[in-house]
Short mmCIF file of C-alpha atoms in Angstrom, two decimals:
data_model
loop_
_atom_site.label_atom_id
_atom_site.label_comp_id
_atom_site.label_asym_id
_atom_site.label_seq_id
_atom_site.Cartn_x
_atom_site.Cartn_y
_atom_site.Cartn_z
CA MET A 89 0.00 0.00 0.00
CA PRO A 90 1.61 3.29 -1.08
CA ALA A 91 2.41 5.82 1.58
CA THR A 92 0.44 9.04 1.71
CA PRO A 93 2.43 11.83 0.02
CA PRO A 94 3.64 14.54 2.40
CA GLY A 95 1.25 17.45 2.66
CA THR A 96 -1.79 15.44 1.62
CA PRO A 97 -4.73 16.31 3.91
CA VAL A 98 -6.03 13.35 5.91
CA ALA A 99 -9.80 13.02 6.16
CA ALA A 100 -11.05 13.20 9.71
CA PRO A 101 -12.79 10.05 10.92
CA GLU A 102 -16.56 10.24 10.76
CA ASP A 103 -18.13 10.85 14.15
CA PRO A 104 -20.50 7.90 14.83
CA TYR A 105 -22.34 9.91 17.47
CA ALA A 106 -22.99 12.96 15.32
CA THR A 107 -26.62 11.91 14.93
CA VAL A 108 -27.14 11.89 18.69
CA ARG A 109 -26.09 15.55 18.95
CA THR A 110 -28.65 16.82 16.45
CA ARG A 111 -31.97 18.43 17.27
CA ARG A 112 -33.70 15.87 15.07
CA TYR A 113 -32.47 13.05 17.34
CA ALA A 114 -33.74 14.91 20.41
CA GLY A 115 -37.11 15.17 18.69
CA LEU A 116 -37.07 11.45 17.99
CA LEU A 117 -36.34 10.77 21.66
CA LEU A 118 -39.35 12.85 22.64
CA MET A 119 -41.48 11.07 20.05
CA ALA A 120 -40.32 7.67 21.34
CA ALA A 121 -41.24 8.67 24.89
CA VAL A 122 -44.68 9.91 23.88
CA LEU A 123 -45.45 6.91 21.65
CA GLY A 124 -44.33 4.51 24.38
CA VAL A 125 -47.50 5.30 26.36
CA PRO A 126 -50.19 4.29 23.83
CA VAL A 127 -48.13 1.42 22.40
CA SER A 128 -47.58 -0.16 25.81
CA ALA A 129 -51.28 0.35 26.63
CA VAL A 130 -52.24 -1.48 23.42
CA ALA A 131 -49.78 -4.27 24.28
CA PHE A 132 -51.33 -4.58 27.74
CA GLY A 133 -54.79 -4.73 26.19
CA PHE A 134 -53.63 -7.42 23.76
CA LEU A 135 -52.31 -9.60 26.59
CA ALA A 136 -55.48 -9.02 28.62
CA LEU A 137 -57.60 -10.05 25.65
CA VAL A 138 -55.54 -13.23 25.15
CA SER A 139 -56.04 -14.10 28.83
CA GLU A 140 -59.79 -13.49 28.60
CA LEU A 141 -60.07 -15.63 25.47
CA GLN A 142 -58.27 -18.49 27.20
CA SER A 143 -60.62 -18.29 30.16
CA LEU A 144 -63.66 -18.02 27.90
CA THR A 145 -62.77 -20.96 25.65
CA TYR A 146 -61.55 -23.39 28.32
CA THR A 147 -63.58 -22.47 31.42
CA GLU A 148 -66.70 -20.45 30.74
CA LEU A 149 -67.75 -22.06 27.46
CA PRO A 150 -67.69 -25.67 28.78
CA ARG A 151 -69.70 -24.59 31.84
CA ALA A 152 -72.21 -22.83 29.62
CA MET A 153 -72.63 -26.11 27.71
CA GLY A 154 -73.42 -28.01 30.90
CA PHE A 155 -70.03 -29.52 31.83
CA GLU A 156 -69.02 -29.29 35.48
CA GLU A 157 -65.36 -29.22 34.42
CA THR A 158 -63.58 -28.98 31.11
CA PRO A 159 -63.50 -32.42 29.42
CA SER A 160 -60.07 -33.76 28.48
CA TRP A 161 -61.16 -34.01 24.83
CA TRP A 162 -62.24 -30.35 24.70
CA PRO A 163 -59.01 -28.98 23.10
CA VAL A 164 -59.32 -31.27 20.06
CA PRO A 165 -62.36 -29.69 18.34
CA LEU A 166 -61.55 -26.23 19.69
CA LEU A 167 -58.05 -26.17 18.22
CA GLY A 168 -59.34 -27.69 14.98
CA VAL A 169 -61.78 -24.80 14.55
CA ALA A 170 -59.12 -22.29 15.60
CA GLY A 171 -56.71 -23.76 13.04
CA LEU A 172 -59.32 -23.32 10.34
CA LEU A 173 -59.80 -19.65 11.28
CA VAL A 174 -56.05 -19.00 11.51
CA GLY A 175 -55.55 -20.60 8.10
CA LEU A 176 -58.22 -18.36 6.59
CA THR A 177 -56.64 -15.31 8.22
CA VAL A 178 -53.18 -16.19 6.93
CA ARG A 179 -54.51 -16.88 3.44
CA ARG A 180 -56.96 -14.00 3.04
CA LEU A 181 -55.68 -11.00 5.02
CA PRO A 182 -52.63 -8.88 4.09
CA GLY A 183 -49.36 -9.75 5.76
CA GLY A 184 -49.97 -13.48 6.08
CA GLY A 185 -50.64 -13.16 9.81
CA GLY A 186 -47.10 -12.01 10.55
CA HIS A 187 -43.79 -13.85 10.51
CA ARG A 188 -43.60 -17.64 10.55
CA PRO A 189 -42.56 -18.69 14.08
CA ALA A 190 -40.75 -21.81 12.82
CA GLU A 191 -38.11 -19.47 11.38
CA GLY A 192 -37.31 -18.04 14.82
CA LEU A 193 -37.34 -14.43 15.92
CA VAL A 194 -36.55 -12.50 12.75
CA SER A 195 -35.68 -8.83 12.47
CA THR A 196 -37.68 -7.67 9.43
CA GLY A 197 -38.59 -4.14 10.52
CA ALA A 198 -42.00 -2.72 11.34
CA PRO A 199 -44.87 -4.20 9.31
CA ALA A 200 -47.05 -2.07 7.06
CA PRO A 201 -50.24 -0.63 8.63
CA ALA A 202 -52.39 -2.81 6.35
CA ASP A 203 -50.75 -5.93 7.83
CA LEU A 204 -51.51 -5.12 11.48
CA PRO A 205 -55.15 -6.38 11.62
CA GLY A 206 -54.14 -9.76 10.19
CA ILE A 207 -51.20 -10.05 12.58
CA ALA A 208 -53.37 -9.25 15.60
CA LEU A 209 -56.23 -11.56 14.56
CA ALA A 210 -54.00 -14.54 13.75
CA ALA A 211 -52.16 -14.17 17.07
CA LEU A 212 -55.37 -13.81 19.10
CA LEU A 213 -56.90 -16.89 17.46
CA SER A 214 -53.69 -18.87 18.04
CA LEU A 215 -52.88 -17.84 21.60
CA GLY A 216 -56.45 -17.57 22.82
CA VAL A 217 -57.26 -21.24 22.21
CA GLY A 218 -54.03 -22.86 23.37
CA ALA A 219 -51.51 -23.01 20.53
CA VAL A 220 -48.03 -23.72 21.95
CA LEU A 221 -46.58 -20.29 21.25
CA GLY A 222 -45.90 -17.09 23.18
CA PRO A 223 -47.05 -13.49 22.62
CA GLU A 224 -43.62 -11.88 22.18
CA ALA A 225 -43.37 -12.00 18.37
CA PRO A 226 -46.83 -10.49 17.70
CA LEU A 227 -46.16 -7.81 20.33
CA ILE A 228 -42.86 -6.88 18.67
CA ALA A 229 -44.58 -6.57 15.29
CA LEU A 230 -47.63 -4.72 16.56
CA GLY A 231 -45.56 -2.34 18.71
CA GLY A 232 -43.24 -1.43 15.86
CA GLY A 233 -46.01 -1.14 13.28
CA LEU A 234 -48.23 1.04 15.47
CA ALA A 235 -45.34 3.34 16.41
CA VAL A 236 -44.32 3.88 12.77
CA TRP A 237 -47.93 4.45 11.72
CA ALA A 238 -48.52 6.99 14.50
CA ALA A 239 -45.22 8.76 13.84
CA GLY A 240 -46.13 9.02 10.16
CA ARG A 241 -49.38 10.74 11.05
CA VAL A 242 -47.49 13.31 13.13
CA ARG A 243 -44.54 13.89 10.80
CA ARG A 244 -44.76 12.87 7.17
CA ASP A 245 -41.13 13.78 6.41
CA LEU A 246 -39.56 11.01 8.50
CA THR A 247 -36.47 9.48 6.94
CA PRO A 248 -36.15 5.69 6.62
CA GLN A 249 -33.59 5.74 9.45
CA ALA A 250 -35.99 7.67 11.68
CA ARG A 251 -38.80 5.22 10.85
CA SER A 252 -36.56 2.31 11.81
CA LEU A 253 -35.65 3.97 15.10
CA VAL A 254 -39.29 4.76 15.94
CA GLY A 255 -40.32 1.22 15.01
CA ALA A 256 -37.65 -0.27 17.26
CA SER A 257 -38.77 1.97 20.12
CA GLY A 258 -42.35 0.79 19.68
CA SER A 259 -41.22 -2.83 19.85
CA PHE A 260 -39.22 -2.08 23.02
CA ALA A 261 -42.32 -0.54 24.62
CA ALA A 262 -44.56 -3.47 23.63
CA VAL A 263 -42.40 -6.16 25.26
CA SER A 264 -41.10 -4.00 28.09
CA ALA A 265 -42.67 -5.94 30.96
CA LEU A 266 -43.41 -9.28 29.30
CA LEU A 267 -40.15 -11.00 30.30
CA GLY A 268 -40.19 -9.69 33.85
CA SER A 269 -37.81 -6.77 33.30
CA PRO A 270 -37.44 -4.01 30.67
CA LEU A 271 -33.76 -4.94 30.40
CA LEU A 272 -34.57 -8.50 29.34
CA GLY A 273 -36.83 -7.24 26.58
CA ALA A 274 -34.14 -4.79 25.50
CA PHE A 275 -31.46 -7.50 25.34
CA LEU A 276 -33.80 -9.74 23.36
CA LEU A 277 -34.42 -7.09 20.73
CA MET A 278 -30.74 -6.08 20.64
CA GLU A 279 -29.64 -9.63 19.84
CA VAL A 280 -32.44 -10.18 17.33
CA SER A 281 -31.57 -6.97 15.45
CA GLY A 282 -27.85 -7.79 15.38
CA LEU A 283 -26.82 -4.18 16.05
CA ALA A 284 -23.33 -3.51 17.35
CA GLY A 285 -20.90 -0.67 17.86
CA PRO A 286 -21.98 2.98 17.93
CA MET A 287 -25.25 2.25 16.07
CA LEU A 288 -26.31 0.09 18.99
CA GLY A 289 -26.22 3.10 21.30
CA VAL A 290 -28.08 5.29 18.81
CA VAL A 291 -31.00 2.83 18.67
CA LEU A 292 -30.74 1.59 22.25
CA VAL A 293 -31.26 4.94 24.00
CA PRO A 294 -34.76 5.65 22.62
CA GLY A 295 -35.57 1.95 22.92
CA LEU A 296 -34.68 1.88 26.61
CA LEU A 297 -36.64 5.08 27.16
CA SER A 298 -39.73 3.51 25.56
CA ALA A 299 -39.19 0.28 27.51
CA GLY A 300 -38.98 2.12 30.82
CA ILE A 301 -42.14 4.08 30.11
CA GLY A 302 -43.85 0.94 28.86
CA ALA A 303 -43.01 -0.93 32.07
CA LEU A 304 -44.50 1.89 34.11
CA ILE A 305 -47.68 1.81 32.00
CA PHE A 306 -47.93 -1.97 32.40
CA THR A 307 -47.55 -1.64 36.17
CA GLY A 308 -50.07 1.18 36.40
CA LEU A 309 -52.68 -0.53 34.22
CA GLY A 310 -52.17 -3.83 36.05
CA SER A 311 -52.79 -2.14 39.40
CA TRP A 312 -55.71 -0.04 38.15
CA THR A 313 -57.54 -2.92 36.44
CA GLY A 314 -56.57 -5.60 38.96
CA LEU A 315 -55.41 -7.84 36.10
CA GLY A 316 -51.71 -7.87 37.00
CA THR A 317 -48.89 -7.04 34.63
CA TYR A 318 -48.66 -10.33 32.66
CA SER A 319 -44.95 -10.42 33.44
CA LEU A 320 -42.88 -13.59 33.65
CA THR A 321 -42.50 -14.49 37.34
CA LEU A 322 -41.80 -17.68 39.30
CA GLY A 323 -42.71 -16.95 42.91
CA ASP A 324 -40.87 -19.09 45.46
CA VAL A 325 -37.62 -20.58 44.17
CA PRO A 326 -36.07 -23.53 46.07
CA PRO A 327 -32.59 -22.72 47.45
CA THR A 328 -29.62 -24.15 45.61
CA ALA A 329 -26.10 -25.11 46.58
CA VAL A 330 -22.86 -23.61 45.30
CA PRO A 331 -21.89 -25.20 41.95
CA ASP A 332 -19.51 -28.15 42.12
CA ALA A 333 -17.77 -30.46 39.66
CA ALA A 334 -20.85 -32.64 39.25
CA GLY A 335 -22.92 -29.56 38.39
CA PHE A 336 -20.49 -28.56 35.64
CA GLY A 337 -20.63 -32.09 34.29
CA TRP A 338 -24.42 -31.87 34.12
CA ALA A 339 -24.08 -28.50 32.38
CA LEU A 340 -22.25 -30.26 29.54
CA VAL A 341 -24.90 -32.98 29.37
CA LEU A 342 -27.81 -30.55 29.38
CA GLY A 343 -26.16 -28.35 26.76
CA VAL A 344 -25.68 -31.24 24.34
CA ALA A 345 -29.14 -32.70 25.00
CA ALA A 346 -30.82 -29.32 24.45
CA ALA A 347 -28.92 -28.77 21.19
CA PHE A 348 -30.10 -32.06 19.72
CA THR A 349 -33.66 -31.56 21.00
CA GLY A 350 -33.82 -28.04 19.61
CA ALA A 351 -32.42 -29.16 16.25
CA GLY A 352 -35.07 -31.85 16.05
CA ILE A 353 -37.91 -29.45 16.91
CA ARG A 354 -36.68 -26.84 14.46
CA ARG A 355 -36.23 -29.24 11.55
CA LEU A 356 -39.57 -30.95 12.08
CA SER A 357 -41.43 -27.64 12.36
CA LEU A 358 -39.82 -26.32 9.16
CA ALA A 359 -40.66 -29.55 7.32
CA LEU A 360 -44.27 -29.32 8.52
CA GLN A 361 -44.41 -25.63 7.57
CA GLU A 362 -43.41 -26.47 4.00
CA ARG A 363 -46.29 -28.95 3.74
CA VAL A 364 -48.79 -26.69 5.50
CA GLU A 365 -48.20 -23.88 3.03
CA ARG A 366 -49.34 -26.09 0.15
CA ARG A 367 -52.90 -26.14 1.56
CA THR A 368 -52.84 -23.53 4.31
CA VAL A 369 -56.43 -23.59 5.53
CA VAL A 370 -56.98 -27.36 5.70
CA ALA A 371 -53.48 -28.15 6.92
CA THR A 372 -53.62 -25.56 9.72
CA ALA A 373 -56.89 -27.10 10.92
CA VAL A 374 -55.24 -30.55 10.89
CA MET A 375 -52.29 -29.23 12.92
CA GLY A 376 -54.77 -27.78 15.41
CA LEU A 377 -56.33 -31.23 15.79
CA VAL A 378 -52.85 -32.67 16.35
CA VAL A 379 -52.09 -30.18 19.15
CA GLY A 380 -55.42 -30.91 20.82
CA GLY A 381 -54.89 -34.66 20.43
CA LEU A 382 -51.50 -34.45 22.14
CA ALA A 383 -53.07 -32.63 25.09
CA LEU A 384 -55.71 -35.38 25.28
CA VAL A 385 -53.08 -38.14 25.22
CA TYR A 386 -51.11 -36.47 28.01
CA ALA A 387 -54.20 -35.91 30.17
CA GLU A 388 -55.51 -39.46 29.80
CA THR A 389 -52.11 -41.11 30.26
CA SER A 390 -50.65 -39.08 33.12
CA GLY A 391 -53.80 -38.01 34.95
CA LYS A 392 -52.56 -34.42 34.85
CA ASP A 393 -54.26 -31.40 33.31
CA GLY A 394 -53.99 -31.40 29.52
CA SER A 395 -53.52 -27.61 29.59
CA GLU A 396 -49.87 -28.25 30.55
CA VAL A 397 -49.31 -29.31 26.93
CA LEU A 398 -51.16 -26.25 25.61
CA TYR A 399 -50.30 -22.55 25.72
CA SER A 400 -46.83 -21.04 25.95
CA GLY A 401 -46.06 -22.49 29.39
CA GLU A 402 -45.16 -19.06 30.77
CA HIS A 403 -47.60 -19.25 33.68
CA GLU A 404 -46.86 -22.92 34.41
CA LEU A 405 -43.13 -22.47 35.05
CA GLY A 406 -43.57 -21.42 38.68
CA HIS A 407 -46.00 -24.24 39.44
CA LEU A 408 -43.69 -26.71 37.70
CA LEU A 409 -40.73 -25.71 39.85
CA SER A 410 -42.52 -25.48 43.19
CA GLY A 411 -44.66 -28.59 42.60
CA SER A 412 -42.03 -30.78 40.95
CA ALA A 413 -42.39 -33.41 43.70
CA GLY A 414 -45.85 -34.20 42.36
CA TYR A 415 -44.50 -35.37 39.00
CA SER A 416 -42.97 -38.76 38.39
CA VAL A 417 -40.09 -39.11 35.94
CA GLY A 418 -42.45 -40.88 33.54
CA ALA A 419 -44.95 -38.02 33.66
CA LEU A 420 -42.17 -35.48 33.04
CA LEU A 421 -40.82 -37.43 30.06
CA LEU A 422 -44.33 -37.76 28.61
CA LEU A 423 -44.83 -34.02 29.09
CA ILE A 424 -41.58 -33.30 27.22
CA VAL A 425 -42.61 -35.48 24.27
CA CYS A 426 -46.18 -34.16 24.02
CA LYS A 427 -45.20 -30.51 24.56
CA SER A 428 -42.35 -30.72 22.03
CA LEU A 429 -44.55 -32.28 19.34
CA ALA A 430 -47.34 -29.76 20.01
CA TYR A 431 -44.67 -27.04 19.82
CA CYS A 432 -43.57 -28.33 16.40
CA ALA A 433 -47.15 -28.40 15.09
CA SER A 434 -47.85 -24.89 16.42
CA LEU A 435 -44.63 -23.47 14.98
CA SER A 436 -45.51 -24.80 11.54
CA CYS A 437 -48.77 -22.91 11.06
CA PHE A 438 -50.07 -20.87 14.01
CA ARG A 439 -48.84 -17.37 14.80
CA GLY A 440 -46.92 -16.40 17.93
CA GLY A 441 -43.42 -16.44 19.41
CA PRO A 442 -41.04 -19.33 20.15
CA VAL A 443 -39.48 -18.12 23.43
CA PHE A 444 -41.74 -19.35 26.26
CA PRO A 445 -42.40 -22.90 24.97
CA ALA A 446 -38.63 -23.37 24.58
CA MET A 447 -38.18 -22.27 28.21
CA PHE A 448 -40.88 -24.70 29.34
CA VAL A 449 -39.48 -27.72 27.49
CA GLY A 450 -35.99 -26.99 28.85
CA ALA A 451 -37.31 -26.54 32.39
CA VAL A 452 -39.14 -29.88 32.30
CA GLY A 453 -36.00 -31.57 30.97
CA GLY A 454 -33.86 -30.08 33.74
CA ILE A 455 -36.36 -31.12 36.41
CA ALA A 456 -36.53 -34.67 35.02
CA LEU A 457 -32.72 -34.99 35.10
CA SER A 458 -32.59 -33.61 38.66
CA HIS A 459 -33.92 -36.99 39.81
CA LEU A 460 -30.45 -38.36 39.01
CA PRO A 461 -27.50 -37.98 41.41
CA GLY A 462 -25.41 -34.82 41.34
CA LEU A 463 -27.94 -32.42 39.82
CA ASP A 464 -29.72 -29.87 42.00
CA LEU A 465 -33.38 -29.11 41.17
CA THR A 466 -33.01 -25.35 40.79
CA ALA A 467 -29.74 -25.67 38.87
CA GLY A 468 -31.27 -28.24 36.53
CA PHE A 469 -34.27 -25.98 35.97
CA ALA A 470 -32.08 -22.97 35.16
CA MET A 471 -29.65 -24.84 32.90
CA GLY A 472 -32.52 -26.47 31.02
CA VAL A 473 -34.19 -23.10 30.41
CA GLY A 474 -31.00 -21.42 29.20
CA ALA A 475 -29.78 -24.31 27.04
CA MET A 476 -33.12 -24.89 25.33
CA CYS A 477 -33.61 -21.17 24.70
CA VAL A 478 -30.29 -20.83 22.93
CA ALA A 479 -30.90 -24.05 20.99
CA MET A 480 -34.16 -22.64 19.59
CA LEU A 481 -33.32 -18.92 19.36
CA ARG A 482 -29.52 -18.79 19.07
CA LEU A 483 -29.44 -15.73 21.32
CA PRO A 484 -26.81 -16.63 23.95
CA LEU A 485 -26.86 -13.46 26.04
CA THR A 486 -30.65 -13.36 26.24
CA SER A 487 -30.74 -17.07 27.11
CA VAL A 488 -28.34 -16.64 30.03
CA LEU A 489 -30.26 -13.64 31.38
CA LEU A 490 -33.65 -15.33 31.03
CA ALA A 491 -32.48 -18.36 32.97
CA THR A 492 -30.76 -16.43 35.78
CA LEU A 493 -32.69 -13.20 36.37
CA LEU A 494 -35.87 -15.25 36.49
CA LEU A 495 -34.60 -17.06 39.61
CA GLY A 496 -33.68 -13.97 41.61
CA LYS A 497 -30.75 -14.38 44.01
CA GLU A 498 -30.59 -18.12 43.32
CA GLY A 499 -29.96 -17.26 39.69
CA LEU A 500 -26.71 -15.55 40.63
CA THR A 501 -25.57 -18.75 42.35
CA VAL A 502 -26.22 -20.98 39.34
CA MET A 503 -25.12 -18.46 36.70
CA PRO A 504 -21.73 -20.17 36.05
CA LEU A 505 -23.54 -23.44 35.33
CA VAL A 506 -26.06 -21.70 33.09
CA ILE A 507 -23.28 -20.01 31.12
CA VAL A 508 -21.54 -23.34 30.50
CA SER A 509 -24.74 -25.08 29.41
CA VAL A 510 -25.71 -22.18 27.12
CA VAL A 511 -22.28 -22.02 25.48
CA VAL A 512 -22.21 -25.79 24.92
CA ALA A 513 -25.76 -25.79 23.50
CA TYR A 514 -24.95 -22.80 21.29
CA VAL A 515 -21.82 -24.31 19.79
CA VAL A 516 -23.38 -27.75 19.24
CA THR A 517 -26.50 -26.15 17.74
CA LEU A 518 -24.40 -24.24 15.21
CA ARG A 519 -22.54 -27.45 14.34
CA LEU A 520 -25.86 -29.23 13.78
CA THR A 521 -27.26 -26.40 11.66
CA PRO A 522 -26.82 -26.76 7.87
CA ALA A 523 -24.95 -23.97 6.12
CA PRO A 524 -27.32 -21.22 4.90
CA VAL A 525 -28.36 -21.29 1.27
CA ASP A 526 -28.32 -17.94 -0.55
CA GLY A 527 -31.81 -16.90 -1.42
CA GLY A 528 -33.41 -19.78 0.44
CA ARG A 529 -36.66 -18.91 2.12
CA GLY A 530 -37.41 -20.09 5.60
CA GLN A 531 -33.85 -20.89 6.60
CA PRO A 532 -33.49 -20.77 10.38
CA GLU A 533 -30.06 -19.20 9.96
CA LYS A 534 -31.77 -15.94 9.09
CA ALA A 535 -33.13 -15.67 12.59
CA ALA A 536 -31.25 -13.30 14.84
#
């Protein structure tokens, strides 16, 4: 490389934070703060509506039809009808009901305003009747889309960069309290977007501002309505011992097991998705019948509630940990099989997010292995959650934080074990993942 001739002026390096010092950026910060209020209120209303639909379809409707308690076969026809409606929504409404959950959490930007009704309807139909998915993906899409639409009504001269920043802030506000802490939602979106360096700070500041305001709105609305905040919580966590050599050995085992389990779930769900898309309406109804049938099999075989196979599993994590003594190893293994297969079927056609079911499957696996010598219950629970999350999402930092912050002070104790299990699961998962194909649609490598 030739040397620069003497006297030649050297261009000054571009200031990556120049945008932050402008008045336009200050205006965007103010806009993000203002939009965080209605967006978080809409997100709270969405979660409240999902909860009411679940209560209506599985508690009030059976009672209205004369049943003293919900029959174990009830999910089969209900999910079949829901699958039919979701298939029609995906086929007929703009936007295809949002992103395909089998492809993971994908950063595609805020959806168009015309796509928002279809995204909301498909998610409500899926989550309200028990599909094995979480609300995080629809909330991210709805929060970003609503924020961009509202900002466009206020200022029609927004640049594409400003639209992206406002959309990200809306997504931050929508998931601010869902994972139990605004920071967890922020880390999730940071890893999904793949931002790094100075640009991370440019986007992160308004996002954190929206997330903080959104968390306050969630808390206020939860207190005012008496509905709670719909945040991920566990309640009482059993105490755990300081990690030892046996614990680190189990971290390796759990990491490898989660990687293979996650690879199997992901590949099966993508294969099913390819077949579902050939006849969307009929095939989605069939997958709904499959999910309901798996809940029936679990209920009749184990004597437990079939709802443990349904839904995201978010609200069952605390009961699973505190009431683990009431589950035999056989019941736990059956729950893993039925929940994983229902997860695959739901990922292939329904609309929602993949985070909470992955946490649930990992937690059940960790609890089942804790019956063996050398593995503490709480440590097994935490390592299973972290390892399975990273196997399905490939977001290592978020997976570690989800598994540790969720457990409070006990999470700090088991954090070294969780880190080892997450790293092992992450590396093995990448080794098991086929190389991405240029231009291929639906490749899981495009997630995160």
